[in-house]
Short mmCIF file of N, CA and C in Angstrom, two decimals:
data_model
loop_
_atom_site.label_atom_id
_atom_site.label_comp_id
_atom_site.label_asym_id
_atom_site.label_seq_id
_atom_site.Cartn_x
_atom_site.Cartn_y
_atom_site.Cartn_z
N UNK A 1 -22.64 -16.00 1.67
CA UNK A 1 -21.30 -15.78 2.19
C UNK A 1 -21.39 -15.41 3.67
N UNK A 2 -20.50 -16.07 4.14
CA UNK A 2 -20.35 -15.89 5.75
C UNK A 2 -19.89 -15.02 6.42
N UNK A 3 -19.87 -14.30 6.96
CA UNK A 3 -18.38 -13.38 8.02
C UNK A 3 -18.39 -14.16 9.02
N UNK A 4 -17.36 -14.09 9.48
CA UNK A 4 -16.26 -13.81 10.61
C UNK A 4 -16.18 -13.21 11.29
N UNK A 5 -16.56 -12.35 12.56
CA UNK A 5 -15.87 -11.77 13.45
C UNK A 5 -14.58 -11.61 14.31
N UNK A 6 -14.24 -10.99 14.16
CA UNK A 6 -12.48 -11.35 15.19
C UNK A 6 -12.17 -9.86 15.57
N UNK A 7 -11.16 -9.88 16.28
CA UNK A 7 -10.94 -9.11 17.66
C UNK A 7 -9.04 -9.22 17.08
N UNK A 8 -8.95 -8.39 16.14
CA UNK A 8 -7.56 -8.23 15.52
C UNK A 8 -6.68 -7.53 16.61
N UNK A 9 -5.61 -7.77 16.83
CA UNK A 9 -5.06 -7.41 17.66
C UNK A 9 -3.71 -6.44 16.75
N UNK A 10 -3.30 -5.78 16.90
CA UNK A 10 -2.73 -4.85 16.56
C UNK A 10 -1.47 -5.02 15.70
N UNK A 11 -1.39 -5.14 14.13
CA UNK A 11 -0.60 -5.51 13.06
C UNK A 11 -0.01 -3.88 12.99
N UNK A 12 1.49 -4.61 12.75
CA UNK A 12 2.79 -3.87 12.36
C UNK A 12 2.97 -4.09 10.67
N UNK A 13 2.97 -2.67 9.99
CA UNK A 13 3.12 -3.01 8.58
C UNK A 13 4.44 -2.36 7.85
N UNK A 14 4.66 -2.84 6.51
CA UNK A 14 5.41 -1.38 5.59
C UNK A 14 5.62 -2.36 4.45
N UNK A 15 5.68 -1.12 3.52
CA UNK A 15 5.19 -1.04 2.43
C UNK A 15 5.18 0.13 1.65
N UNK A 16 4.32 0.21 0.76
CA UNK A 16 4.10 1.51 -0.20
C UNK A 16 3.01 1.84 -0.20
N UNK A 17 2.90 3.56 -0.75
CA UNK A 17 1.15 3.39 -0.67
C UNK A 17 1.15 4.88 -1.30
N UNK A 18 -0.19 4.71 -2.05
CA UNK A 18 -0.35 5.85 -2.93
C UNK A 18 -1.87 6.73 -2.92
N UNK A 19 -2.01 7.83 -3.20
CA UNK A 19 -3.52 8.28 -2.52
C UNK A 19 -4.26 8.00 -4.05
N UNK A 20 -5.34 7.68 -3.96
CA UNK A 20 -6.49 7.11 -5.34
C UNK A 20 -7.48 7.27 -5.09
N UNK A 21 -9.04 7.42 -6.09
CA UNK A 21 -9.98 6.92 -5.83
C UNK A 21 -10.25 5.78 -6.84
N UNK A 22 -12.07 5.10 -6.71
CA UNK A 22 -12.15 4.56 -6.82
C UNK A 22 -12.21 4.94 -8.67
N UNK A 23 -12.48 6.11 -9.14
CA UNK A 23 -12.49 6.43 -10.22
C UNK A 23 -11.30 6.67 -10.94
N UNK A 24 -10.21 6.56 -9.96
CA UNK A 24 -8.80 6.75 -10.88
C UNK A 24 -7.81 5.63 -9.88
N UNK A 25 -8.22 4.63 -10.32
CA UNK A 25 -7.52 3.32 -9.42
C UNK A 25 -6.24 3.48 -10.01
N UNK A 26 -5.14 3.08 -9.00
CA UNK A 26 -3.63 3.32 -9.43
C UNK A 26 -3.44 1.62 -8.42
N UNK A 27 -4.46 0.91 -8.60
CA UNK A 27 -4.12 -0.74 -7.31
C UNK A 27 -2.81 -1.10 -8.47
N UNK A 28 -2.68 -1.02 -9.67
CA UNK A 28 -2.24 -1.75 -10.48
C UNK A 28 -0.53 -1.22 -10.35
N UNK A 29 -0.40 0.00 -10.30
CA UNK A 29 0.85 0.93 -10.61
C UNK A 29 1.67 0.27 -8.83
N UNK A 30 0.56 0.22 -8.11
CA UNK A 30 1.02 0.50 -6.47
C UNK A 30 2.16 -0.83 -6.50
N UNK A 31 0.79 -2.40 -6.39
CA UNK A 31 1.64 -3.31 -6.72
C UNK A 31 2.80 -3.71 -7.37
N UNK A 32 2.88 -3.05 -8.74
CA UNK A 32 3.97 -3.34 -9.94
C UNK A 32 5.18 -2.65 -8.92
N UNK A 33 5.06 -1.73 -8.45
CA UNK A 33 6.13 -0.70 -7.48
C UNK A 33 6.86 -1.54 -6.09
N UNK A 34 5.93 -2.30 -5.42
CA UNK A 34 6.13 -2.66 -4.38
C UNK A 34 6.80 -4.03 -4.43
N UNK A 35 5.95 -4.94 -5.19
CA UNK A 35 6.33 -6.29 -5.72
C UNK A 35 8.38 -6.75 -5.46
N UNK A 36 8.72 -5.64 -6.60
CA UNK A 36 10.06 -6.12 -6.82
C UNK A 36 10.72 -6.03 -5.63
N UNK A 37 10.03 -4.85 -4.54
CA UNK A 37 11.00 -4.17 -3.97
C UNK A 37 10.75 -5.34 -2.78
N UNK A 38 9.67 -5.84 -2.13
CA UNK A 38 9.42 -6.44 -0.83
C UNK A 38 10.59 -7.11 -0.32
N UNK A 39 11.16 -7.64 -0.57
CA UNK A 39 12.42 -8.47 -0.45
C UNK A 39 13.63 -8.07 0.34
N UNK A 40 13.49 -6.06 0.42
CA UNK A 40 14.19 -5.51 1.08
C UNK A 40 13.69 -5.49 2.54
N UNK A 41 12.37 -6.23 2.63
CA UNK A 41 11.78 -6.10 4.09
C UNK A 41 12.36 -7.02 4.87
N UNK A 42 13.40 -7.27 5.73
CA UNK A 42 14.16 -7.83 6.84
C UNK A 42 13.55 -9.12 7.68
N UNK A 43 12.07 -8.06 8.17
CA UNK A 43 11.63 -8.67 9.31
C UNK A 43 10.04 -8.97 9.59
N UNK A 44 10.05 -9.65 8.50
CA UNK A 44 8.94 -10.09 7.50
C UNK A 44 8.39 -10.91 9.12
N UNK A 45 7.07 -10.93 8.80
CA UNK A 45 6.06 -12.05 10.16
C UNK A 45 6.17 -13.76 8.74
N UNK A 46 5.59 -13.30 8.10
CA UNK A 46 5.32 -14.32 6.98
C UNK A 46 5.59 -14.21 5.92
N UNK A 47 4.82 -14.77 5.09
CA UNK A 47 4.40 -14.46 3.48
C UNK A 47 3.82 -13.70 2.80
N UNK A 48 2.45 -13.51 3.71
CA UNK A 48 1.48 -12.66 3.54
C UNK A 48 1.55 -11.55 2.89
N UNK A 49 0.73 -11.10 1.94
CA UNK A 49 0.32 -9.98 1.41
C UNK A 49 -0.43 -8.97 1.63
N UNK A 50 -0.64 -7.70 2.01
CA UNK A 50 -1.48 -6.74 2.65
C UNK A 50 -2.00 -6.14 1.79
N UNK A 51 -3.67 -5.65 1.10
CA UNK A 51 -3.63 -4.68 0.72
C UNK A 51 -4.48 -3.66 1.41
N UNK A 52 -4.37 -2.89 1.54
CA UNK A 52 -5.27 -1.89 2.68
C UNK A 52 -5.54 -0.73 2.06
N UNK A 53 -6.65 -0.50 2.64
CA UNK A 53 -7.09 1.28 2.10
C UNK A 53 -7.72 2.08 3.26
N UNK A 54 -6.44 2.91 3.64
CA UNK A 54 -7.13 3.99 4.53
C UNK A 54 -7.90 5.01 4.05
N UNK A 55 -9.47 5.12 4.69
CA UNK A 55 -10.18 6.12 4.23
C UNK A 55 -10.58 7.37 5.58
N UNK A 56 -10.37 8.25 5.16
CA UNK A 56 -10.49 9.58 5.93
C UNK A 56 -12.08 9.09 6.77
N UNK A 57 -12.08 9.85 7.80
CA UNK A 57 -13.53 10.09 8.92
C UNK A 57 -13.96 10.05 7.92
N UNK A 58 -15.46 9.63 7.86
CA UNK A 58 -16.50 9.73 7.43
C UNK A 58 -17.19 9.28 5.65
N UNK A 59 -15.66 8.60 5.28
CA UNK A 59 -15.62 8.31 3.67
C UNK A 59 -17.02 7.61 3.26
N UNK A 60 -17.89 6.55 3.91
CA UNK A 60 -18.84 6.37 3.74
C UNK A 60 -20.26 7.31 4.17
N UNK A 61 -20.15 8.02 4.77
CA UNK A 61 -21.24 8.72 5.03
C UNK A 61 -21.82 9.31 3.40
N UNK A 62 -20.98 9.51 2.89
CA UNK A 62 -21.44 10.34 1.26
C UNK A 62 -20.72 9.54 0.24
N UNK A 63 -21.05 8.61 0.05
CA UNK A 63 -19.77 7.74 -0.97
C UNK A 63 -20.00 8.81 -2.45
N UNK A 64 -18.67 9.12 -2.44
CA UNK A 64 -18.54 9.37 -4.17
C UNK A 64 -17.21 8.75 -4.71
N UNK A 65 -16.93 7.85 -5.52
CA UNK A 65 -15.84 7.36 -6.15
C UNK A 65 -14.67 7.88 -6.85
N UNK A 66 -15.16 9.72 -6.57
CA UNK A 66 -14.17 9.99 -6.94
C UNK A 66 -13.19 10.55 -5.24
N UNK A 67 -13.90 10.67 -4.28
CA UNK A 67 -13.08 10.70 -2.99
C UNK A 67 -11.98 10.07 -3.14
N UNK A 68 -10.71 10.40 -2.31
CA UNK A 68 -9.43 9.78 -2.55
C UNK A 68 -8.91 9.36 -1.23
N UNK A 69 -8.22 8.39 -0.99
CA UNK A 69 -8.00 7.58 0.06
C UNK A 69 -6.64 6.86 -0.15
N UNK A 70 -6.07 6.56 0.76
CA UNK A 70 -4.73 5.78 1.01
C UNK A 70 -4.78 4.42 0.59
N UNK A 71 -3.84 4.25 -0.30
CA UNK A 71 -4.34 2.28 -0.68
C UNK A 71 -2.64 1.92 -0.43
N UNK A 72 -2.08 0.88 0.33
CA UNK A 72 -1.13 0.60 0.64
C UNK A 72 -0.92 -1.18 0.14
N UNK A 73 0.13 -1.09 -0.07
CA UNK A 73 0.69 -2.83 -0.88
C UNK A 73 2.05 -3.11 0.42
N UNK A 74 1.69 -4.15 1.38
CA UNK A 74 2.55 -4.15 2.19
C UNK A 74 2.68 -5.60 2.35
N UNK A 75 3.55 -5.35 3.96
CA UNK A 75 3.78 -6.92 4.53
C UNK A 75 4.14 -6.86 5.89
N UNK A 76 3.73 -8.08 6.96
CA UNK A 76 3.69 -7.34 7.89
C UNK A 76 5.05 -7.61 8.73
N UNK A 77 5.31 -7.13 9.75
CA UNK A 77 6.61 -7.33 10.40
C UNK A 77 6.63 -7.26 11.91
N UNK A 78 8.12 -8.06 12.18
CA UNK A 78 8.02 -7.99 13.88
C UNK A 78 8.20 -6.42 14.28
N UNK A 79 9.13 -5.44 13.51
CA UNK A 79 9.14 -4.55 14.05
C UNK A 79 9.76 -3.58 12.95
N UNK A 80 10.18 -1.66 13.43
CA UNK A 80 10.10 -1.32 12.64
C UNK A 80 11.80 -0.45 12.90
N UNK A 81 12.51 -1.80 13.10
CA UNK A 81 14.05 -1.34 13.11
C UNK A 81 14.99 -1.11 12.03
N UNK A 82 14.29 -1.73 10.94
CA UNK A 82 14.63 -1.55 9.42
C UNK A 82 13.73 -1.25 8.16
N UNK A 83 13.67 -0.24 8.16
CA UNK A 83 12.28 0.29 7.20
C UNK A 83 13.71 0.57 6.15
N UNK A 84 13.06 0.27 4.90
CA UNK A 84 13.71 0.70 3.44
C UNK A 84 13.57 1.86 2.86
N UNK A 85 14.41 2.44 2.70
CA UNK A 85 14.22 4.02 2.53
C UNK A 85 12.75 4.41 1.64
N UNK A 86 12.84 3.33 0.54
CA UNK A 86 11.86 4.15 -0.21
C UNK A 86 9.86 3.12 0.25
N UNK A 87 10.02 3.33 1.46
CA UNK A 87 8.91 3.14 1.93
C UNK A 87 8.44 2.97 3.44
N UNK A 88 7.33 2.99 3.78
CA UNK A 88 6.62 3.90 5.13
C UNK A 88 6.03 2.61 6.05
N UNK A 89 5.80 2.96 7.04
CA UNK A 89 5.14 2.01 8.34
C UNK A 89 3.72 2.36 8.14
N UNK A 90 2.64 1.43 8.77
CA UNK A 90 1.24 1.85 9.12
C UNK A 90 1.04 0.42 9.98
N UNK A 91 0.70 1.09 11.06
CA UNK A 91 -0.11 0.42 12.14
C UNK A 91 -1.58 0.00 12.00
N UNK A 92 -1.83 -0.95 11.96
CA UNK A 92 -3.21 -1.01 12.03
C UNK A 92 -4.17 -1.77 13.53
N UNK A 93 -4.61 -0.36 13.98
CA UNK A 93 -4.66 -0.76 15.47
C UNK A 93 -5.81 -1.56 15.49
N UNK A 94 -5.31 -2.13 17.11
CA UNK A 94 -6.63 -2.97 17.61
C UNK A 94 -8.27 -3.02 17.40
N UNK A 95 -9.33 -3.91 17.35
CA UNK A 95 -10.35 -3.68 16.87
C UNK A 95 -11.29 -4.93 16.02
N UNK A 96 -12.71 -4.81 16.28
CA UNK A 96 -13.37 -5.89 15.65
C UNK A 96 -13.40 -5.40 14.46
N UNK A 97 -13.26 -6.67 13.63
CA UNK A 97 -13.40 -6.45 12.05
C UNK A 97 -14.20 -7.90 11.55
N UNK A 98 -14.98 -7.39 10.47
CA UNK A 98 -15.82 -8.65 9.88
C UNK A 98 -14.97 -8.98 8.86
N UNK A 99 -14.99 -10.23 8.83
CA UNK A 99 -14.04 -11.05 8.15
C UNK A 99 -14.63 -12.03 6.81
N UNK A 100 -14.17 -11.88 5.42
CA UNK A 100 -14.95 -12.51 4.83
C UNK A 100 -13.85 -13.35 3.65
N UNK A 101 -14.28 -14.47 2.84
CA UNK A 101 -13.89 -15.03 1.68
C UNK A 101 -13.87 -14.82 1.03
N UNK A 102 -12.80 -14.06 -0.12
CA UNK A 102 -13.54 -14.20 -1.37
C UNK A 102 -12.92 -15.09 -2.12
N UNK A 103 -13.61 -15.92 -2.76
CA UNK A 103 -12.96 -17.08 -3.24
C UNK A 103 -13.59 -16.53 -5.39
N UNK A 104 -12.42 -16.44 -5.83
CA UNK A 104 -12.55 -16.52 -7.11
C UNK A 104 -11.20 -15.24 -8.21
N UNK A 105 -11.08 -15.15 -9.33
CA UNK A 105 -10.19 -14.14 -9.66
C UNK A 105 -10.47 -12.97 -8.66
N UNK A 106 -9.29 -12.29 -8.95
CA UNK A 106 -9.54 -10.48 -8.04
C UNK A 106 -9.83 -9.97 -8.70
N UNK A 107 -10.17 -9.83 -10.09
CA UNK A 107 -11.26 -9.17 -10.82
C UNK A 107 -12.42 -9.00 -10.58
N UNK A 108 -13.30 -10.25 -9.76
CA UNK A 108 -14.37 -10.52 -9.18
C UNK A 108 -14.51 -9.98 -7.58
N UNK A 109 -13.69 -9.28 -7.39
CA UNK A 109 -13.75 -8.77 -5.64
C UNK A 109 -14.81 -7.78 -5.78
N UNK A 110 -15.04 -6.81 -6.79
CA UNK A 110 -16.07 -6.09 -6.39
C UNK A 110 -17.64 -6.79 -6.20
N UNK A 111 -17.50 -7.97 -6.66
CA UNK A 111 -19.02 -8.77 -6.00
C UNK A 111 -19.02 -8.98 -5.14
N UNK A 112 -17.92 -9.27 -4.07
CA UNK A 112 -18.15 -9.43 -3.13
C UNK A 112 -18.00 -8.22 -2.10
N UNK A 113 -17.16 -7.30 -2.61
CA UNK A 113 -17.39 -6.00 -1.38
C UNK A 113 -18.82 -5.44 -1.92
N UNK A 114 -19.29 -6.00 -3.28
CA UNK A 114 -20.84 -5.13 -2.76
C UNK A 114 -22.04 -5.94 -2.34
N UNK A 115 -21.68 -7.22 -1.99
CA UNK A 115 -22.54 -8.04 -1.58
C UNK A 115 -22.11 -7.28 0.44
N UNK A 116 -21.07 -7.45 0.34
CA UNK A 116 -20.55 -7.12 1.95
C UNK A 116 -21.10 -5.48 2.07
N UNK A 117 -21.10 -4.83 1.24
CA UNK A 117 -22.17 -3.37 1.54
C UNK A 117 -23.32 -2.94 1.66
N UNK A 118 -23.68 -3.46 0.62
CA UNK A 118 -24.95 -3.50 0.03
C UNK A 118 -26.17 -4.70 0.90
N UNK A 119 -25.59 -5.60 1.31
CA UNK A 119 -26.41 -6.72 1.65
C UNK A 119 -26.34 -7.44 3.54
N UNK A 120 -24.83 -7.71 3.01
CA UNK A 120 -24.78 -8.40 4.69
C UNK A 120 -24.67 -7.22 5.42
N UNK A 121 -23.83 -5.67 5.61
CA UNK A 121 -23.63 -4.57 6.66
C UNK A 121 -24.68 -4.18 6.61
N UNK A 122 -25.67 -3.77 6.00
CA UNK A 122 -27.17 -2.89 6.17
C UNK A 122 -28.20 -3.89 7.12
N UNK A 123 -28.04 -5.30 6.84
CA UNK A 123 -28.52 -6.61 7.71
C UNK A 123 -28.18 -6.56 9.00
N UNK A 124 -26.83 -6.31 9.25
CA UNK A 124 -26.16 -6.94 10.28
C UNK A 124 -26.58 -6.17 11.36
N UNK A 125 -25.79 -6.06 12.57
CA UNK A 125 -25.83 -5.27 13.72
C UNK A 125 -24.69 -4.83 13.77
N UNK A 126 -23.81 -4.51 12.88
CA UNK A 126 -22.80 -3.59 12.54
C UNK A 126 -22.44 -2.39 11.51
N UNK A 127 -21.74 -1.56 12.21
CA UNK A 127 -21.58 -0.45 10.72
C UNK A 127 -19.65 -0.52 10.54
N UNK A 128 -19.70 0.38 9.60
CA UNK A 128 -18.18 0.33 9.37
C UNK A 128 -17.58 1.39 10.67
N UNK A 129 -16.50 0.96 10.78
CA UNK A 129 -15.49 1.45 11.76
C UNK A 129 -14.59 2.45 10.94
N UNK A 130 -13.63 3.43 11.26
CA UNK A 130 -12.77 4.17 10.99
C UNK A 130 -11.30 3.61 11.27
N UNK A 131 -11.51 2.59 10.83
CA UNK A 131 -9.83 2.13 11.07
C UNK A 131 -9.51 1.20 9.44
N UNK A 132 -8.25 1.14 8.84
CA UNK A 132 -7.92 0.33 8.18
C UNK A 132 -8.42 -0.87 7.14
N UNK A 133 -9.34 -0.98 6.40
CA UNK A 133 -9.39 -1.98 5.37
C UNK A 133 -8.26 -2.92 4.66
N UNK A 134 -8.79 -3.62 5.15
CA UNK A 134 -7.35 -4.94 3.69
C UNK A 134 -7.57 -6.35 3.56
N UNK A 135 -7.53 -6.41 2.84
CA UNK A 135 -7.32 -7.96 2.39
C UNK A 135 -6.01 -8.31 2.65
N UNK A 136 -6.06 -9.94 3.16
CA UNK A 136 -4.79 -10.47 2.89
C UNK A 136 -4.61 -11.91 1.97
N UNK A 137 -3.60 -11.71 1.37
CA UNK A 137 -3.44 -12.88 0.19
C UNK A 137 -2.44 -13.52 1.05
N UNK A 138 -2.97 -15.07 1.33
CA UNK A 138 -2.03 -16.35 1.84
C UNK A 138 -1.54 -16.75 0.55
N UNK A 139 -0.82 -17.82 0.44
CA UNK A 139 -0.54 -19.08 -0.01
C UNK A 139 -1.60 -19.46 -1.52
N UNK A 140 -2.93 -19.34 -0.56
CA UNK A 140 -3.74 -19.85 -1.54
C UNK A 140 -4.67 -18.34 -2.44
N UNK A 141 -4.05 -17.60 -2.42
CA UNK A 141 -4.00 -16.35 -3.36
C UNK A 141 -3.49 -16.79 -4.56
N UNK A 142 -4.12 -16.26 -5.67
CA UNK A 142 -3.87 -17.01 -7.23
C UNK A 142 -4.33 -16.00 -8.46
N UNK A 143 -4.29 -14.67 -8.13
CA UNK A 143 -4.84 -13.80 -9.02
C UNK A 143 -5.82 -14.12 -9.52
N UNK A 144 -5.94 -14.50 -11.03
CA UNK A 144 -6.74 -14.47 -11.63
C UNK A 144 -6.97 -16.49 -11.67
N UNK A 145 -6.88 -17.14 -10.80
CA UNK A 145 -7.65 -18.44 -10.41
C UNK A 145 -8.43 -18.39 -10.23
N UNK A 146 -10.17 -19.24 -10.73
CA UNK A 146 -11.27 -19.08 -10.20
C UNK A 146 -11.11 -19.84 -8.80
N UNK A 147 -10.03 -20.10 -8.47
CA UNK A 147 -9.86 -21.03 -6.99
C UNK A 147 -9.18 -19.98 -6.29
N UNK A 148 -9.03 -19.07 -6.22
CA UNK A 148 -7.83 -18.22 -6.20
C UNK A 148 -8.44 -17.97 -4.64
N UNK A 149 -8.01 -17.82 -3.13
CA UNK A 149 -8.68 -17.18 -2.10
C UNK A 149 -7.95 -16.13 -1.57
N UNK A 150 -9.04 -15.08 -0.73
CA UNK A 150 -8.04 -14.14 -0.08
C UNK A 150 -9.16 -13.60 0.97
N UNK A 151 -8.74 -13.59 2.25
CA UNK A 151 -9.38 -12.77 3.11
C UNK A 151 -9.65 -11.00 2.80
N UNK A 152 -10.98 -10.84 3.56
CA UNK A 152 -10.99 -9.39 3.10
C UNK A 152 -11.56 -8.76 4.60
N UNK A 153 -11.57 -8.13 5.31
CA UNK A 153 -11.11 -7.79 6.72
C UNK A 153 -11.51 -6.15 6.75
N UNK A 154 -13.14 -6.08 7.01
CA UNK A 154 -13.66 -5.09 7.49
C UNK A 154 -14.10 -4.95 8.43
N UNK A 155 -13.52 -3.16 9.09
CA UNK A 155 -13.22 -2.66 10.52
C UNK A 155 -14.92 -2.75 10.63
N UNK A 156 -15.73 -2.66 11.64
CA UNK A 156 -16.64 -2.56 12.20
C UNK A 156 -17.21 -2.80 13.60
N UNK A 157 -18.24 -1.76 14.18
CA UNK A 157 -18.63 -1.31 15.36
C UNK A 157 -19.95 -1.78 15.81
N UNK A 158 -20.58 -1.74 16.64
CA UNK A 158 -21.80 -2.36 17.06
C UNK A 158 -22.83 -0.88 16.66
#
């Protein structure tokens, strides 16, 4: 599997978002919540689907799965003149991020974020950054399709 490098330039979001770890995943509750509601978002950029997980300074230095972190179900927008009451903005600022495929159900994403941990970041000449994690689901997002694709878009530093 390949990365990508890119030089993201600074996404406008909103959405919902709930604090979890990896030992008490709530990805399922977040979505079911957000899903119906997106529609109230005005000033939509696209189609696109966001999912992101903000993790506090230093979340990898000591990984434990039960640490808890921000996981947000969004979409992105020109601006933030109409936010829906029952949900919040997040910026996700400027910054290189490695960029990768995962092509298959989203059941199967954890092979590839631990191929992307475990294998290509310890290789590379990069570490993780302190900014924003997410995948985004285009068009050709398909849940549980073994064709199913979705970008997955990790912050990283030299």
């Amino acid at each position: 599997m390949e990365a990508r490098i890119e030089i993201l330039t600074q996404k406008k979001l909103i959405g919902k978002h709930v604090t979890m770890s990896f030992a008490e995943n709530k990805t399922f509750q977040l979505w079911s919540s957000f899903m119906p509601n997106r529609k109230e978002i005005k000033n939509s950029m696209n189609t696109n689907l966001y999912s992101l997980e903000v993790f506090p300074v230093g979340y990898f230095d000591y990984f434990d799965a039960k640490n808890t972190f921000e996981k947000w179900a969004a979409i992105e927008v020109s601006d933030f003149n109409e936010i829906p009451s029952d949900m919040d903005i997040l910026v996700i600022p400027d910054g290189l991020y490695a960029v990768f495929v995962h092509v298959g159900p989203a059941i199967e994403g954890d092979k590839t974020y631990r191929y992307i941990f475990t294998e290509w970041l310890p290789s590379s000449e990069y570490r993780v950054d302190d900014r924003p994690h997410f995948a985004v689901m285009t068009e050709k997002y398909k849940k549980d399709d073994p064709d199913s694709q979705e970008e997955i878009w990790i912050p990283v530093k030299k």
